[in-house]
Short mmCIF file of C-alpha atoms and ligand atoms in Angstrom, two decimals:
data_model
loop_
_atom_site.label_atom_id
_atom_site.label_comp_id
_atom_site.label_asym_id
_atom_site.label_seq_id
_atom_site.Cartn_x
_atom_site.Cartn_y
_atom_site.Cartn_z
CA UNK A 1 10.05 13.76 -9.38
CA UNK A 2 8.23 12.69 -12.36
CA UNK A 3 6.36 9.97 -10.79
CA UNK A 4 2.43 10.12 -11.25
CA UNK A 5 0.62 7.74 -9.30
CA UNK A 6 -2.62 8.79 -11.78
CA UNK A 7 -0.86 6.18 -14.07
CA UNK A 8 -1.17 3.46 -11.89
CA UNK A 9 -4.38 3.97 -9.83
CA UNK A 10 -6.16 0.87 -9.15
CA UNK A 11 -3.60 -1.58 -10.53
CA UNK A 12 -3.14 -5.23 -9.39
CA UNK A 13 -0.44 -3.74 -7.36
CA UNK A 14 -2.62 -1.67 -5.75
CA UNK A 15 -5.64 -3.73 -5.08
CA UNK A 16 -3.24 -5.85 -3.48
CA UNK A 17 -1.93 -3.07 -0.97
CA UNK A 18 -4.69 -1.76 0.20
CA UNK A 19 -6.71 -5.08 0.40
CA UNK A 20 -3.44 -5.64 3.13
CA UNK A 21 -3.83 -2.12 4.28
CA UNK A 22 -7.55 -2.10 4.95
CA UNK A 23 -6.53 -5.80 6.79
CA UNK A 24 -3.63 -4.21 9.21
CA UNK A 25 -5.98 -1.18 10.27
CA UNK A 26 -9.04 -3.09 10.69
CA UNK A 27 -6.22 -5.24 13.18
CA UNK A 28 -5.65 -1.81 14.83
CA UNK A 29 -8.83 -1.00 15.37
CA UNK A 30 -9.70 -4.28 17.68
CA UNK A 31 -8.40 -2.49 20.90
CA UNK A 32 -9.62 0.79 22.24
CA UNK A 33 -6.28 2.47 22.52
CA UNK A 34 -5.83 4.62 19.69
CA UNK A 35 -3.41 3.98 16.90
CA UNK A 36 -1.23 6.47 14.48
CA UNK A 37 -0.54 5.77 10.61
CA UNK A 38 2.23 7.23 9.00
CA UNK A 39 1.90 7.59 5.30
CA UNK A 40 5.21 8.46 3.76
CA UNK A 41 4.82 8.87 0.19
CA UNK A 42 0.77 9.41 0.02
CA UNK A 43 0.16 10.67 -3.71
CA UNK A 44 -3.61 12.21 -4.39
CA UNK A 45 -6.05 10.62 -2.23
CA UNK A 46 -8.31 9.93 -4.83
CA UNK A 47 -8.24 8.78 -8.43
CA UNK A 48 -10.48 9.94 -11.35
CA UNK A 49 -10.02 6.97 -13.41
CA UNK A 50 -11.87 8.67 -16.98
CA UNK A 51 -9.28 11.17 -17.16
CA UNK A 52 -6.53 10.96 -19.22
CA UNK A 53 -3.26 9.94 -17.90
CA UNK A 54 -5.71 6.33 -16.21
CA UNK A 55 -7.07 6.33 -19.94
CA UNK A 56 -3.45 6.38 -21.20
CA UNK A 57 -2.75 3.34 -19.27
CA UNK A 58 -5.10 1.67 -18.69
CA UNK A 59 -4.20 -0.54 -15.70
CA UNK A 60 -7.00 -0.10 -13.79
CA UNK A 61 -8.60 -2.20 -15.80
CA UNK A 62 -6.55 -5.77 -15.42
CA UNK A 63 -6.96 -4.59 -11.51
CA UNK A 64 -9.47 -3.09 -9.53
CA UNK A 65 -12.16 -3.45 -12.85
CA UNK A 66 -11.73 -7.33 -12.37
CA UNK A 67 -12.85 -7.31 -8.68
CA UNK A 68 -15.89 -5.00 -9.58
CA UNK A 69 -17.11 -8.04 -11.96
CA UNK A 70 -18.02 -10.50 -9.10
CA UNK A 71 -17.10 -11.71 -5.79
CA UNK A 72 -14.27 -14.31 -5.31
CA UNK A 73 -14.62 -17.76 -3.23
CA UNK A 74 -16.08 -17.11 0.21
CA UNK A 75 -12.89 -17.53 1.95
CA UNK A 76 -11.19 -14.64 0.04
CA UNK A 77 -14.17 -12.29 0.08
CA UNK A 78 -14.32 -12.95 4.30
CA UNK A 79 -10.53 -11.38 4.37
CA UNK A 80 -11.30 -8.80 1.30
CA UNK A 81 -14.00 -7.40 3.25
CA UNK A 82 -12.53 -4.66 4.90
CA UNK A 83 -11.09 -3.73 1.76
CA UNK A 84 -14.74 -4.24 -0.34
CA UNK A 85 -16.45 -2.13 2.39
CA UNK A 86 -13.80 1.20 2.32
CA UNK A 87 -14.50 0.90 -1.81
CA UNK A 88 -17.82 0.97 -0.87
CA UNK A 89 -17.82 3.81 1.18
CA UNK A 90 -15.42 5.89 -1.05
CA UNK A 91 -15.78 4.82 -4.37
CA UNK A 92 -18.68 3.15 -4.97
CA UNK A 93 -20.20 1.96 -8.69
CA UNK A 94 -23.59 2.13 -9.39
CA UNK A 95 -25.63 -1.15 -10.42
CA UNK A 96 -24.68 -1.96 -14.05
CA UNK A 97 -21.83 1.10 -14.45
CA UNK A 98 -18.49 1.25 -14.69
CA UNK A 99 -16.05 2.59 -11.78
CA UNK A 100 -14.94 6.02 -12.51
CA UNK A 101 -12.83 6.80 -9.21
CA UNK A 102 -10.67 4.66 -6.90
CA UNK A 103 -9.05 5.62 -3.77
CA UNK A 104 -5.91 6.31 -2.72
CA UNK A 105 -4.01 4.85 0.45
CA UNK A 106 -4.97 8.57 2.55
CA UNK A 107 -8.82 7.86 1.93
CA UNK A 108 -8.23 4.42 2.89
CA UNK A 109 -6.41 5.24 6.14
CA UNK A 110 -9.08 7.92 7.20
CA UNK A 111 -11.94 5.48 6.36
CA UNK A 112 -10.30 3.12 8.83
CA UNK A 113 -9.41 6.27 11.67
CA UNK A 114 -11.87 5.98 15.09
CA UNK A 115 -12.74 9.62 16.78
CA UNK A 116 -9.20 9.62 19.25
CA UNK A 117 -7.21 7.76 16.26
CA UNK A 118 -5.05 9.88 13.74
CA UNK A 119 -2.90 9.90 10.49
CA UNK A 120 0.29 12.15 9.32
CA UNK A 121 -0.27 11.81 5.02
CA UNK A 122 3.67 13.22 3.45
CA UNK A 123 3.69 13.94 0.06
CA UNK A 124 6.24 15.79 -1.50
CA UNK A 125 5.03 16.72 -4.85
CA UNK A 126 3.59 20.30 -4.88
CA UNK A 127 0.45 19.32 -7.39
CA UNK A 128 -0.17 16.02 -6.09
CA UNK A 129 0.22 18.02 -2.56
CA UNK A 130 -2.44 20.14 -3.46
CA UNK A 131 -4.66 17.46 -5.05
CA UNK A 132 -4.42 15.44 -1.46
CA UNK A 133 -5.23 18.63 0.63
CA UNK A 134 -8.25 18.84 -1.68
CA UNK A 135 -9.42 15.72 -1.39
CA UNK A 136 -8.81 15.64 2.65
CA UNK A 137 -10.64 18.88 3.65
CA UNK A 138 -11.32 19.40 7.18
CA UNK A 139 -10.35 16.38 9.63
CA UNK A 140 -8.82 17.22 12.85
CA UNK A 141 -7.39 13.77 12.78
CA UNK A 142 -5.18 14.24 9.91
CA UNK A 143 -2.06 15.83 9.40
CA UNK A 144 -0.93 16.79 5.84
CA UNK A 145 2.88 17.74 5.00
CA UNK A 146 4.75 18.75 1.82
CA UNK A 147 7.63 16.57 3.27
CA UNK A 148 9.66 14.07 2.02
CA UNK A 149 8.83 10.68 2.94
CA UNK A 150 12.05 9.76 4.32
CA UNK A 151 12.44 12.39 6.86
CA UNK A 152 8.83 12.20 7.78
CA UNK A 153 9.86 8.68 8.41
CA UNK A 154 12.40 9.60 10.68
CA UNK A 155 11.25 12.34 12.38
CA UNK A 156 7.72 11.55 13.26
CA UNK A 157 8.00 7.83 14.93
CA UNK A 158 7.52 7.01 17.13
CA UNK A 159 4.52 8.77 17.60
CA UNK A 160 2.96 8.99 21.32
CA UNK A 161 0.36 6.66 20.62
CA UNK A 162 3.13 4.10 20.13
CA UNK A 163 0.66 1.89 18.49
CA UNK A 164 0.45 2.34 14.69
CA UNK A 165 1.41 1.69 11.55
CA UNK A 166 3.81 3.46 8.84
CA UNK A 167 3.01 2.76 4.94
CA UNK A 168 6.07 3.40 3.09
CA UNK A 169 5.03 3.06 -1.01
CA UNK A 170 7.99 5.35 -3.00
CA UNK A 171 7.80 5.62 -6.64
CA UNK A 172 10.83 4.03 -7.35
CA UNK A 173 12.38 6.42 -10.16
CA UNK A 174 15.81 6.25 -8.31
CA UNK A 175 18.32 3.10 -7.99
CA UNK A 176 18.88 3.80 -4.58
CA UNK A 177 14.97 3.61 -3.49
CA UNK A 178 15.74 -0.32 -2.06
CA UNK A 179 18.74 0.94 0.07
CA UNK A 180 16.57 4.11 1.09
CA UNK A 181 13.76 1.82 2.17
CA UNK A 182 16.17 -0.71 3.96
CA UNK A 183 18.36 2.12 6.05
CA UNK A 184 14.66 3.72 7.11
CA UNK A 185 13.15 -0.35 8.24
CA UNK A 186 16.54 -0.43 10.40
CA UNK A 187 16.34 2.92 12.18
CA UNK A 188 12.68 2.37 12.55
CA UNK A 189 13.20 -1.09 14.06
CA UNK A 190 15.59 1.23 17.16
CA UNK A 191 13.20 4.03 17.43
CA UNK A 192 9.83 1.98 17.06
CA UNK A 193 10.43 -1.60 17.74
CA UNK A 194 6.81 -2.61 18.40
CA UNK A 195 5.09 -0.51 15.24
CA UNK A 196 3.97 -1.92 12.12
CA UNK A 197 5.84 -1.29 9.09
CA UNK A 198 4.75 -2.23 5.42
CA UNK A 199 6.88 -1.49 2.75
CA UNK A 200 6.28 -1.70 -0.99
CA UNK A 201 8.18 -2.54 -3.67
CA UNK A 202 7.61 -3.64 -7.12
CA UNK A 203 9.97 -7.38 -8.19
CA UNK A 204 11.41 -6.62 -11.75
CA UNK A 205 15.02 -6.90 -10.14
CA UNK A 206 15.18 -9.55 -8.46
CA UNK A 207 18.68 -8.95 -7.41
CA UNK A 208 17.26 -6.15 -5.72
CA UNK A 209 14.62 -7.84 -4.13
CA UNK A 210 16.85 -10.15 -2.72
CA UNK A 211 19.88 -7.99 -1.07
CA UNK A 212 16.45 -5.83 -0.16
CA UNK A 213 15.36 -9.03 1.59
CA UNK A 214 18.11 -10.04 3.43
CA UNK A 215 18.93 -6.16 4.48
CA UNK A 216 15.21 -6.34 6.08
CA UNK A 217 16.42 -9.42 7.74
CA UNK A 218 19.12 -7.36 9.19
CA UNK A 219 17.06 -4.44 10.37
CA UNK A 220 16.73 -5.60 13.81
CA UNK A 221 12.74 -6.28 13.51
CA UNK A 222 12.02 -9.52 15.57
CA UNK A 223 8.83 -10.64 13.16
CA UNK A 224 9.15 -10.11 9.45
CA UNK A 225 6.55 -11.13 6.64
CA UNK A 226 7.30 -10.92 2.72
CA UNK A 227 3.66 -10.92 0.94
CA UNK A 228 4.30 -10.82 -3.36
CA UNK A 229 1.64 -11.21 -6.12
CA UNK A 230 2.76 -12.00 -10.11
CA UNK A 231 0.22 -11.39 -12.46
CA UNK A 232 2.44 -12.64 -15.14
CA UNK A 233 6.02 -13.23 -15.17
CA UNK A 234 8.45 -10.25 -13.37
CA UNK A 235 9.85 -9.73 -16.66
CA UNK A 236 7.17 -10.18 -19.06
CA UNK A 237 6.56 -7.43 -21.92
CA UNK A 238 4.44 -3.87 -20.52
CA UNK A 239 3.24 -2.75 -17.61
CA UNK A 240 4.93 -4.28 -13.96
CA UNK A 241 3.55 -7.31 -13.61
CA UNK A 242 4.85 -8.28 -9.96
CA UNK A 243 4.74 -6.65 -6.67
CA UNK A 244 5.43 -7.37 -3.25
CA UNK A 245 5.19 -6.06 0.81
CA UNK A 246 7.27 -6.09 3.26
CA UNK A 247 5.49 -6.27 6.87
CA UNK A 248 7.33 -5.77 10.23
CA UNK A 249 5.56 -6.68 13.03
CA UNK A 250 2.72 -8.20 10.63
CA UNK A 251 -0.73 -8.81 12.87
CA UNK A 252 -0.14 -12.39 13.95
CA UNK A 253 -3.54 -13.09 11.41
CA UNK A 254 -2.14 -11.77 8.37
CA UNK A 255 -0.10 -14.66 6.77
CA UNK A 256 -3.22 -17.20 7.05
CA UNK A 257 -5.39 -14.53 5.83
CA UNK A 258 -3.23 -13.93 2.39
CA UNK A 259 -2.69 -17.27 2.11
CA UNK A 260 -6.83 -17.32 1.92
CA UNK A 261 -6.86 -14.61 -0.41
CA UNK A 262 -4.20 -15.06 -3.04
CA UNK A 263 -4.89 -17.75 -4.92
CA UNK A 264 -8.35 -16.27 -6.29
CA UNK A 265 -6.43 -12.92 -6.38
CA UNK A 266 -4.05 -14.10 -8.52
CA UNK A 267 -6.74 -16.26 -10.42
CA UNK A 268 -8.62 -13.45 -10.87
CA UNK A 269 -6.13 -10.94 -11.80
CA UNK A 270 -4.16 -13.11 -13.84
CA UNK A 271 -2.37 -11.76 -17.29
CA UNK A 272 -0.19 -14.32 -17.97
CA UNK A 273 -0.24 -18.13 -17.20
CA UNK A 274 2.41 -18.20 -14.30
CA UNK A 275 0.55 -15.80 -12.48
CA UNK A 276 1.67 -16.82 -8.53
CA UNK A 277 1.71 -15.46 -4.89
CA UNK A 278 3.95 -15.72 -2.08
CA UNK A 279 3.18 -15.35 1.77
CA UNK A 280 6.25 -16.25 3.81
CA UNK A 281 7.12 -15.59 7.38
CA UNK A 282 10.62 -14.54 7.27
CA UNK A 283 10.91 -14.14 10.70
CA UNK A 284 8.38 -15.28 13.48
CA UNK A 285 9.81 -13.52 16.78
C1 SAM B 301 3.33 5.15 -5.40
S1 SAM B 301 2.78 6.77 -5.13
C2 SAM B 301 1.89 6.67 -3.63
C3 SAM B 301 0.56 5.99 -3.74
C4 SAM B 301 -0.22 5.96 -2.45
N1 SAM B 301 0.58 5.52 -1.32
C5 SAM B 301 -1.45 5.05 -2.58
O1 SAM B 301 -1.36 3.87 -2.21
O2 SAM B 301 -2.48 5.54 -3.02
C6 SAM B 301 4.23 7.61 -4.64
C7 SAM B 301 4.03 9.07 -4.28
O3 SAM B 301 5.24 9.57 -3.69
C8 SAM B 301 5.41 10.93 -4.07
N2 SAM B 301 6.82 11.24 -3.84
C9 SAM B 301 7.88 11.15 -4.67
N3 SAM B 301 9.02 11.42 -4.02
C10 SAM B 301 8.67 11.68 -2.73
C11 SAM B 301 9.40 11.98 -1.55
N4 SAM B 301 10.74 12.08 -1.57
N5 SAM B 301 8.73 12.14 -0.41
C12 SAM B 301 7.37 12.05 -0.35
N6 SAM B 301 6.62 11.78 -1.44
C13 SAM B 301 7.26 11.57 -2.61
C14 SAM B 301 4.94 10.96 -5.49
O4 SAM B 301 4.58 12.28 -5.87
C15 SAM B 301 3.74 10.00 -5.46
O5 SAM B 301 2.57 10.71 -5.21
#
């Protein structure tokens, strides 16, 4: 487990995520009943982006640094807004500075959480364990576990709200991650068939992808959505450069909305010039 997600905080990878996160819970939140997130792999919470190992890198700066320089079109800011208003809330910049902390997917989750909603955040790393119970103090409505992801996965859906959504966003340091994912979507899909599942998953293999793809297609969910953004192209020189989701049970909203949002995303967050997106109902129910 050498995976730091300090690295990466506030990537295009991640802007893209949570902008889809912040979407699917704001969806949750239209009906009264409450609603459970399950957060398998949750990393720190929060990101101090002048320390060193985001220095090191760097990324933040070809991501979440390009959408602090303006708004988009219209159309895209109307389905970022969820998204703009958390980063608001938790991270915000003051006029004419630069950002200095971005969120992570717990802080985005509890943002989103009403008074009878709740979240279960798994991490498994001890430090960045610690780091998340620091930076989640003191909210009845969460519950925190030094678990790992998987078996969180398994054991805690579905939960008794049996409305919900479960974030699955691994680090990917071992070959068998894809298979992992894919053998989790299909016992999900038995236990849980009506909860929302989004699963990351960044496209350098696109063998991977694929057999990933079709084994989702497999899994037994009736409505499946594949949502990818390419800065540049999947095998271009430094840092990952494409990125995709994989939504069961996506809000019936959610393709037309990233179909409104992508094309200034990947306009905007562009390194390369065959920067592209992808929204594509694999299966519609
Ligand atoms: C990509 S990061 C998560 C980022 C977070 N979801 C976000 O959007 O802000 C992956 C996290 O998984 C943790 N991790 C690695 N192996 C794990 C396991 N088996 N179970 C749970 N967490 C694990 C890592 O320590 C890291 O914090």
């Amino acid at each position: 487990m050498n995976y730091r997600h300090s690295f990466h905080a506030g990537n295009f990878a991640d802007v893209v995520k949570h902008a889809v996160l912040a979407r699917i819970l704001a969806h949750l939140a239209l009906k009264p009943t409450p609603f459970r997130v399950i957060d398998t792999h949750a990393g720190a919470g929060l990101y101090d982006l002048t320390a060193r190992d985001a220095e090191r890198t760097g990324e933040w700066r070809e991501g979440i640094a390009r959408l602090d320089e303006g708004p988009l079109s219209p159309g895209a800011e109307a389905v970022l807004a969820p998204f703009r208003a958390a980063l608001e809330a938790l991270a915000p910049v003051a006029p004419g500075k630069t950002r200095k902390t971005y969120p992570g997917s717990p802080a985005f989750i509890r943002h989103a959480l009403r008074e009878t909603d709740s979240a279960s955040l798994n991490e498994l790393h001890p430090e960045t364990f610690k780091a998340l119970t620091e930076a989640m103090p003191h909210d009845g409505r969460l519950t925190l576990n030094k678990l790992d992801g998987y078996l969180a996965w398994k054991a805690q859906v579905p939960p008794s709200e049996r409305r919900g959504l479960v974030l699955v966003d691994p680090p990917f340091e071992q070959p068998d991650e894809f298979a992992r994912m894919a053998a989790g979507l299909k016992a999900m899909a038995r236990k849980w068939p009506t909860g929302i599942a989004m699963l990351w998953y960044p496209i350098k293999d696109r063998r991977g992808v694929a057999d990933f793809e079709a084994a989702a297609l497999d899994s037994g969910f009736a409505k499946l959505s594949v949502i990818e953004l390419h800065v540049d192209a999947h095998d271009a020189e430094g840092p990952l450069a494409a990125s995709g989701l994989m939504i069961a049970n996506p809000p019936w909203t959610l393709n037309d909305e990233m179909a409104a949002l992508l094309p200034d995303l990947a306009e905007r967050l562009a390194r390369g010039p065959v920067a592209r997106w992808r929204v594509e109902a694999l299966l519609e129910g």
